[in-house]
Every structure is written in structure tokens, then in C-alpha cells.
Amino acid sequence: MPLVSIIMPQLGESIAEARIIQFLVKPGDQVEAEQDLIEVETDKATMTVASPCKGKIEFFSAQLEESYPVGATLGKIDATKEEATRLGFDVTESKKLSGTEPHSRSESNGQKSRVEPTIRGLPVPANAAGASYLSPRLKARMDELGLHAADLAGVAGSGAAGRLTIQDFEKYISSLEKHKLSGASSMRVAVADAMRRSWTRPLATVGLPIVLDAVLVHRKTCEPKPGPALYALRALAIALSENSAPAGRLVGSKIVHPSAIDVGFAVEAEDGVLVPVLRGADKKPLKELVTRYNELVELARQRKLPPDATGGSVATVTNFGTFGLIWATPIPLPEQTLVLGMGAGRKMPHWDDAKGQFVPVTEANLTLSFDHRVLDGGAAGRLLQRIGQLIQQPEKL
Amino acid sequence: MSLTYLDAIREAQAHALRDDPRVFIYGQDVGAFGGAFKATKNLANDYPGRVIDAPISEDAIVGLAVGAAIEGLRPIIEMQFADFSSVAFNQIVNQAATLFWRTNVPCPITVRLPFGGTSGGGPFHSQTPEAIYAHYPGLVVLTPATVEDAYSMLLEAVAIDDPVIFCEHKFLYRHLKAEKLPTEALPVGKARIAREGRDLTVVAYSAMVHDALEAAAELSVEGWEIEVVDLRSVKPLDTDTVVASVARTGKLLAVGEAWPWGGVTAEVIARVVSEGFGLLDAPPQRLNAKDTPVPFHPNLWAAHRPTVRAIAAAARKILRY
Amino acid sequence: MLQTVSEPHTEQKETRRDGHLAAYRFMLRARLLDDKLAALYRAGKIHGGVFLGRGQEALSAAIGVSLTKGDVFAPLIRDAAGRLAFGENILDSVRTYLGSATGPMRGRDGNVHRGNPREGLLPMISHLGAMVSVVNGILFARRMKKISGTVGVACLGEGATSTGAFHEALNQAAVEKLPLVLVVADNQYAYSTPTSRQFACEELTDKSAGYGVAAHAVDGTDLTACLKVVGEAVAAARAGNGPQLVIAKLLRLCGHGEHDPDGDVTQSKQGYIDPKLKKSPLGRDCLKLAEEILLKEKFADATRLAVWRNETLHEIEEVVAQVQREPTPDPFVEKWVAISSGHLTEGRHE
């Protein structure tokens, strides 16, 4: 009579394997279809393996406390032929053939040396990455709609190993119709793509509080008034001209150094951010950059930046303090290693040793987000320190 | 009045003899005896001199047909069993199939092969060699699955100016019945959607179409709707219809009674993967007979070939992917 | 294109003379063409194999001369003379060998695999014995169409009499009582295999009784004998006496192919052919013998023969020069389709 395999079932989304913790029946026991046979433990819960059919437990090949992947054979049930064929199961003939074979059951118990495939049927990508498996059809549809795997992160899959089936996908897409949808501008889509690509790198941030009082005083003496970000920009440019390696790009095993210290600065435009660039920012003192800086800001706001005014910068500065924010971890442009952020200034007590008391100062945080493949915390910290030093001596910028 | 698949084949031959004086039938026992399966019953009587008994010489039988075709006649050759066509293999693939390509003279012969398994048939009365003939350039290979197609496709086969290998399933001879002969038909080269579905495309041909339909009925109870495509002709193979079906369902199971290596199922999958890769939501699968000669004992025979159960089980695996 | 040969009703002596002269001229042309093809082969100008009919021209020409327009002829690899006699244009032979795109096979098949089925000249396939049943089919169809008087000749070597195809076809022709003449050129060797390894009966003519057909034996080197015996066999078939088996004994005076010098008795180096055979009557050159017959019977004189030889050499040179200037097949222009029904082709799946 045919032996039906007891197979480790699909236990849940992205569950790849489970550990045997208890056998609920033993070889020789008669069982019903769907009866619980084995208790298993996954990293989420304790579950049971049910019998595929009615019959007698022939043997268990699985061992207590051992882990087996989804699809592995855990044992065999001696089922009637009707049962087995009714279910269309994969059967192996038992050694007993209508009484002509003299083999006893205990002999077939010892038949464990034969290599059994652990995954039957279709190659299900049954590992933790199962949920991200995209079938060719899914990929084609995603291409058609301009979607990326990241766009589907929140969608649960009902397919094998938790994969997203094409039906899950189409249901999701049509369910979006029920919500208020507004068109994403091409700017938005472009920024989304840039941020997604930037995020593929390991990014980290270091921060440093600086005293802004000197800058504030210096600013009052200038006409026209330089934006606060320009001070940070000049400081960054000088620091990079002293050592350009932190702004380098890692290509394979080489660091590609910047050839010119062109620094960009973020300007909020409708529905996005533009990054105009001051070319050779290390070569001109602050006063000589102000007019051009203000020009670029205005052009950016009106979205009239000429093509040569953007692109090709080696680092970016962003003034998140304009929103009153004191802390932010900006994301560098995908083609850059660094982004320097400046937060809002606010009155903070600083300890004055000489006076032996707290004195009020205007403090702001500088944050430097960086591609951790190129810089470690130490190099980033040193760069930020130097920038802080330079900013706090604005007359030298 | 109902007629069987065999009746349809006999009627088609009768109509071919009646309507075209160039047609004649040649094969073993086709004359007074009416053929081993009675596919030519009474035809020798009704058309004297045009239904001729041949000696047991499959090679010479096909060679004679080629000569007659060069002379402008349209011979229908009956092989007693598809399995014996191997003796005529040289004349079919090297003589008939190359004549037009080498000389520009068409070769309008029709070779009827009673093919496919029946219980107890054994290794030499059950073969399905359609893939071998499809492989050689110069041949048209047809596999009708219905009574209507057996009739209309045989008529069209005789009218086609090229050598046609007409595979008639001998199990269907008496088991398949229809009310009447068709008045119109899909042309040779077009596949038929035997059952519309949504969740899986099952491509089959000849007798397997009926097994696939039964499996589809079983799965329908479980909530799955299977689309069944009847290829009708193996060469030319209607890739467009198959790909369009996979575009609807995203999943493919190709089923064939023949052996796995290089069979029709392999050809179907190769085409769908190369032309419709972006339509597949699951790896395409196929179901074939086991890679051994066709066994004699009914127990073994039943397990050798795809059955309704096996088709349903294979379908479930893909459906759950 | 097809020659009208002498009708059988004319005066016998004239028939005999005309028959000899016509046959000789085809033999001469075939021999000189073979020589030219051999030279081209050695010069590397031919793709694939070259198969000559040297030594078998008398038998082959006798066949062509004995057939009339409307008959069917399935020659084999050493039947250049017979083909010419049946009406094949010499251009067809040279074009096929030199791979001209305008040849009858258009480059799709080559060397001796050429013909014109609608004119009754069947292009052989390589499988020996396979053409006989095709000839049967044409004869069978003619009968069905109530066309009488056709004769079909299929040529074989003695090696092909071992094939199943030969057996099935001869048996079929006998059962159907078709007007088939099977001419077997028993040249003692099938490639390198002597007759002792090919069949066990004493004489090939012994087989005829087994099939229930008539047999004729003939000295294949003797043009007069060939004309007589082949003529009789063709007449017997045409008269409705069923298949005729003609067994002609001769010797191949060339290798199996030009790539087989060891099989060429005309080479000075001893190859695998039994030297006794060359020295025996079987080893006589039928072309030289035919010239002797013409001179002896005063059908032609030496001057005539010389003139014919020169004319033929000249003709062949011109034909070869012409064909060498013709285009070869262009794979980009070629229609890569093997069936005539355009609506059933599948080209896009390569």
C-alpha cells in the first residue's frame, strides 16, 4: 500500500524552517486526515503539522530538536491507494507488494540511506527573502507602472513563502483606487528615485553644536546679507580644500577625489528641492559669493535654473533650521558622499569657566550625513570639527 | 444520429474520395476488410479501385505515395498503428518531407497514424510519435481531439499540398461521440480554447484534452477556474493562442501523453518562456508519460501516463505557487 | 529538352545503328564530363563529393536510349550517361556540382542528387533502394489515371539489393504487376565491400524467382549487349509482363568517389579492388569497346570519333566556364521554408 509523505508545510509569511519539539503520535498509530502529528516551533510561534491523509504512521524520519526546511519530508504514512490517489499525492510504493514480497515493515524503517529531495514540486524560494521574490510577470507589471520593490514593501503576499503573487499585486493596485489619489509631479518622482538610490548605501550622521553669535554679528555688517547656509557652505569648501578625501567617491577599490570644490545648497521649490551649485567655492571669499548665491536662490525658487547651475557638485549644504528644526539627518545626493545640515539657532546656556556661571549663547547643531563606506565616524567627526571651527570665525571665511 | 470519432474519419475519407478523383487510400487491410479499426469500412465497395490493400511494407507504401503525389494524385496512407510508421520513417522524413524543398514539387500525401495508448496496448501499439515528425522540416502534424476536428481536419489534410501526419487517437475512436458533422471549422494551425478559465492555462492535445477538461471540472469545485487549450495541430503550433491564454492566467501547465524528452510540452514551454516571459507568475510546468516504453499491464499503463488525477495534482501545485 | 529517340517501328538496321551512335555520343559526353569534374574536384572547386560513372556508361546510356518521353527514370550515382540520354541538360549536372544558384536543386542539394520530377527524372535521396517505390508510385498513379504505356526504370548497384527498401519495392511492384525495370549495375564492389559480403546467392538473377519477376543478365561492358537486353526488358515491361530485373556485370573504373583513390582500379597503386578483376573481361573499358564496335560495324569512322571528341571537349569547357560565372545561392535571399503551404509555416520560432 502506498506511502504518503508527511511534509513540512508552509507555516507563514517568510518562515523558512521549523524545529521539531514534540511528536504527538508514534509509528504504528492509526491517524485521520488533518489530525495533528508533530509540534514544531518557528521563531514566531509553536505550530503543528497535520496528517495529509488517513492511514497508519509508517515512520518518522525527522528527529526531535532538529530543524527542517519547508517542504522537507518528516515521515511517511501508510495510506490506502484510494486515499493517496484521491488526493493526487506523490506516493512511493511500500516494500509490501500484494503479499509476494517477504520484506517486513522494520526493514523499510531502516531505509533512510536513500537520498530524498527535500523540496518537492516547484522550486519555492523558501527563505527569509521569499517575500521579495518577484515573478517575471510581476516585474513586467511593475515596470509598466513605474514601481520598485520598495513601493511594495507594505503589501502582504499570499503566495508560497509569502511571495507577492500577481493577484495580490493587482488587488493592491486596484485597492489604491479607493483612496484619494493625487498625481505625483515629475519632480517628486525624480526626487523619490534619487533618495531611493542614495539609500542603497550605508549612511550615518554625526552632529556638533556650534555657537552662532560670531556669525550673527558678522552678518549684520554685510550688505547684502549672506544667508546662514552660505557660512556653512564656505566653511565646508575650505575644509574640503584642505582635505578633499571625505568628499571622494568609492568606486571599487579606489577613492575618486573631487577635481573642483563645487558645493551645492538645497533650495525648496514647489513640490521638491533643487540644488544649485557654487563653483570653486573654496577660491572666493564669502563676500564675493553672496550676490551669486542670492541669484541662484531666486532662480531656484522660480524653477528657472540654467543647466550649468546645477549638477557636478561634490557636497551639499542644507539649512533645515529655516523650519525651526534643531536636528535633522539629511540624505546625501546619490552621487555624493556628504551632506552638511545646519539647524535653527536658539538661546542655550553655556558654561563659562572664567565667569563660573552659565551664559546665554545662540547655539545651532551642525549635522554631517555621510556614506559610511567612504568615511568612518572619526574622519567625519574631524571634518565636522574643522567646519565648526571655521564657521565660528566668520571673518576668515 | 450520433457518430463516433472513427465514424467521422470514415466520413471524411468517403467525402474526399467522392469529391476529388485524385484521392485514393492505400494501406494494409484497408480494402474489403475495411481496415484494422474499420476506418475504411465499405469504402472499397463504394469506390472500386481506389481503396487498395498493400503488403506489409511500410517503406514501400510511403514511397509509392510520394511517387503518386509527384504524378498529381492525393494518396491517403493508413498505417495500421503509429508504432509501425518507424519502418516508413526514412520515406516520410527523407523522401516526402524533402521533396518540395529540394525540387519545388509539392508532396500532397496524408499519412494517417492510429496513435496513443489503450489499456493492454503495450509498447508497440500505443506510441505517440508526433514530436519526432514535427521535428523534421517539411511535415505538417495534426492531432484532432474531437469528433468534429477528426472530420474537418482530415478533409483539410487531404487538401493541403504538403505531407500531413494525421494522428488519430485510437482510444477516442469509439469513446468519443458527437451529434453531427460540423459545417464549419477552425482552420488547421489554430488552437481552440476548450474551456475558458482564469487561474491556470493547461495546454493539451488529442486525448489529453479530455483528461484536462475533467481535471478542470474537479478543480472548479475547489474554486479554481482552469483554461484548457486544445492545440489541434502540433505543427504548426499556435503559439499566439497559447501566449494569449497565459497572458490571462499567468500560469502554464503543458500536458502530453508522449515521452518527456523534446516532446510537444517542451516545445510549448520553450515558446511561452521565450515570447511571454513577462506573463508568467509561476515557473511553467509540464506533465508527460514516464521515460520508459509504454507498459502492457493496465496497472502499469495507468501510472505511466498523465491521468485526470495527476493533471489535477500538478495543477494544484502551480495554483498554490 | 527531352530527346525524341528512334521509334521502334523504323527499319531494324537503322535502329541498331542509330541506337549505337546515339548511345555512344551520350557515353562520350558522360565520360569527358566525368573527367572534367574529377579535375575540378582535384583543383578544390567542388563542395562535397564527386561520384563518377566511369566504366558504366554503356549500361547507363542504353537505359536512356531505350526509354521514351513520358517514361520515368530514377538514376543513381553513376548514371551521367543515362541522364543525358534521357534528356537531362548538361548544364543541370555542371550547375549542381558547381553550386550555381540557377541549377535544378538551387544549392539545396548537390552533386548526383538532382533531377526534374515533373519530367520523370527523379532526384535520388542518399538512402539506397528508396527511389524504387517512388517509381512504383508514379507507375501506379498512371494506371489509376488510365494512362498506359509508361515504363519506369530504377537503377541500383548490387549493394542496394541488400536493402529492405529494395525488397519491399520490388515485391510491391511484383504484386501490383507494375511496368518497372530494375537495372542493377553489379560492379563487384559497394564502396569497399565485395559481392561475397553482400549476398549469398550464386547470381543476383536467382532472386527474381523469389519475387515472381523476370530476370535478364547482361555483360555491362558491351554496348551492343546492353542495348539489346535493356531494350528487351523495357519492351517486356511496356507489354505488361510485370517487373523486369536486369543484372549487368561490369567493373567500376573509378573510386567509390573521387575521395577514394584506393578503390580506383585505374590508379597505378594497388588498392582494395581485386587485381584479377581488372585483368578480366569485366575490367574492359566500355567506351573503348563501344568505339571498336562503331568502327567494326562501320557506324562511324575514326575521323568522326575524333571530331565528336573535340566538339564534346569544347562544349564541356564552355559549359563549365559559363557556370563558373553564375551566382551561388545567397542565404539572405533564400526562402527558409520547407513546405509549400505558406499559411502553415513557422519561421519565427528559430
CSV table of C-alpha atoms in Angstrom, one decimal, chain A residues 85-88 121-125 133 135-138 140 159-160 163 165-167, chain B residues 246-251 277-283 285 309 313 316-318 320-321:
chain,number,residue,atom,x,y,z
A,85,THR,CA,-4.8,8.8,-5.4
A,86,ARG,CA,-7.9,10.7,-4.3
A,87,LEU,CA,-5.5,13.4,-3.0
A,88,GLY,CA,-3.2,13.1,-6.1
A,121,GLY,CA,7.4,20.0,-6.7
A,122,LEU,CA,8.0,23.6,-7.6
A,123,PRO,CA,11.2,25.5,-6.6
A,124,VAL,CA,9.7,27.7,-4.0
A,125,PRO,CA,12.1,30.4,-2.8
A,133,TYR,CA,10.7,37.3,-4.8
A,135,SER,CA,8.0,36.7,-10.7
A,136,PRO,CA,8.6,37.7,-14.3
A,137,ARG,CA,5.0,38.8,-14.7
A,138,LEU,CA,5.2,40.9,-11.5
A,140,ALA,CA,6.8,43.3,-16.1
A,159,GLY,CA,1.7,33.0,-2.4
A,160,ALA,CA,4.2,30.3,-1.4
A,163,ARG,CA,5.6,35.8,-2.1
A,165,THR,CA,1.5,36.9,-6.4
A,166,ILE,CA,0.3,38.8,-9.4
A,167,GLN,CA,-3.2,38.6,-8.0
B,246,VAL,CA,-1.0,32.7,-20.4
B,247,ALA,CA,-1.5,36.5,-20.6
B,248,ARG,CA,-4.9,35.9,-19.0
B,249,THR,CA,-3.8,33.4,-16.3
B,250,GLY,CA,-0.1,33.9,-15.6
B,251,LYS,CA,0.4,30.2,-15.2
B,277,PHE,CA,8.4,35.5,-20.1
B,278,GLY,CA,6.9,38.6,-18.6
B,279,LEU,CA,3.5,36.9,-18.5
B,280,LEU,CA,4.5,34.1,-16.1
B,281,ASP,CA,3.7,34.4,-12.4
B,282,ALA,CA,5.0,30.9,-11.8
B,283,PRO,CA,7.5,28.6,-13.4
B,285,GLN,CA,5.5,23.0,-15.8
B,309,ARG,CA,-5.7,12.9,-11.0
B,313,ALA,CA,-2.4,17.4,-8.7
B,316,ARG,CA,-2.8,22.4,-7.7
B,317,LYS,CA,0.9,22.7,-7.1
B,318,ILE,CA,1.2,25.6,-9.6
B,320,ARG,CA,-0.6,27.4,-4.9
B,321,TYR,CA,2.7,28.9,-6.0
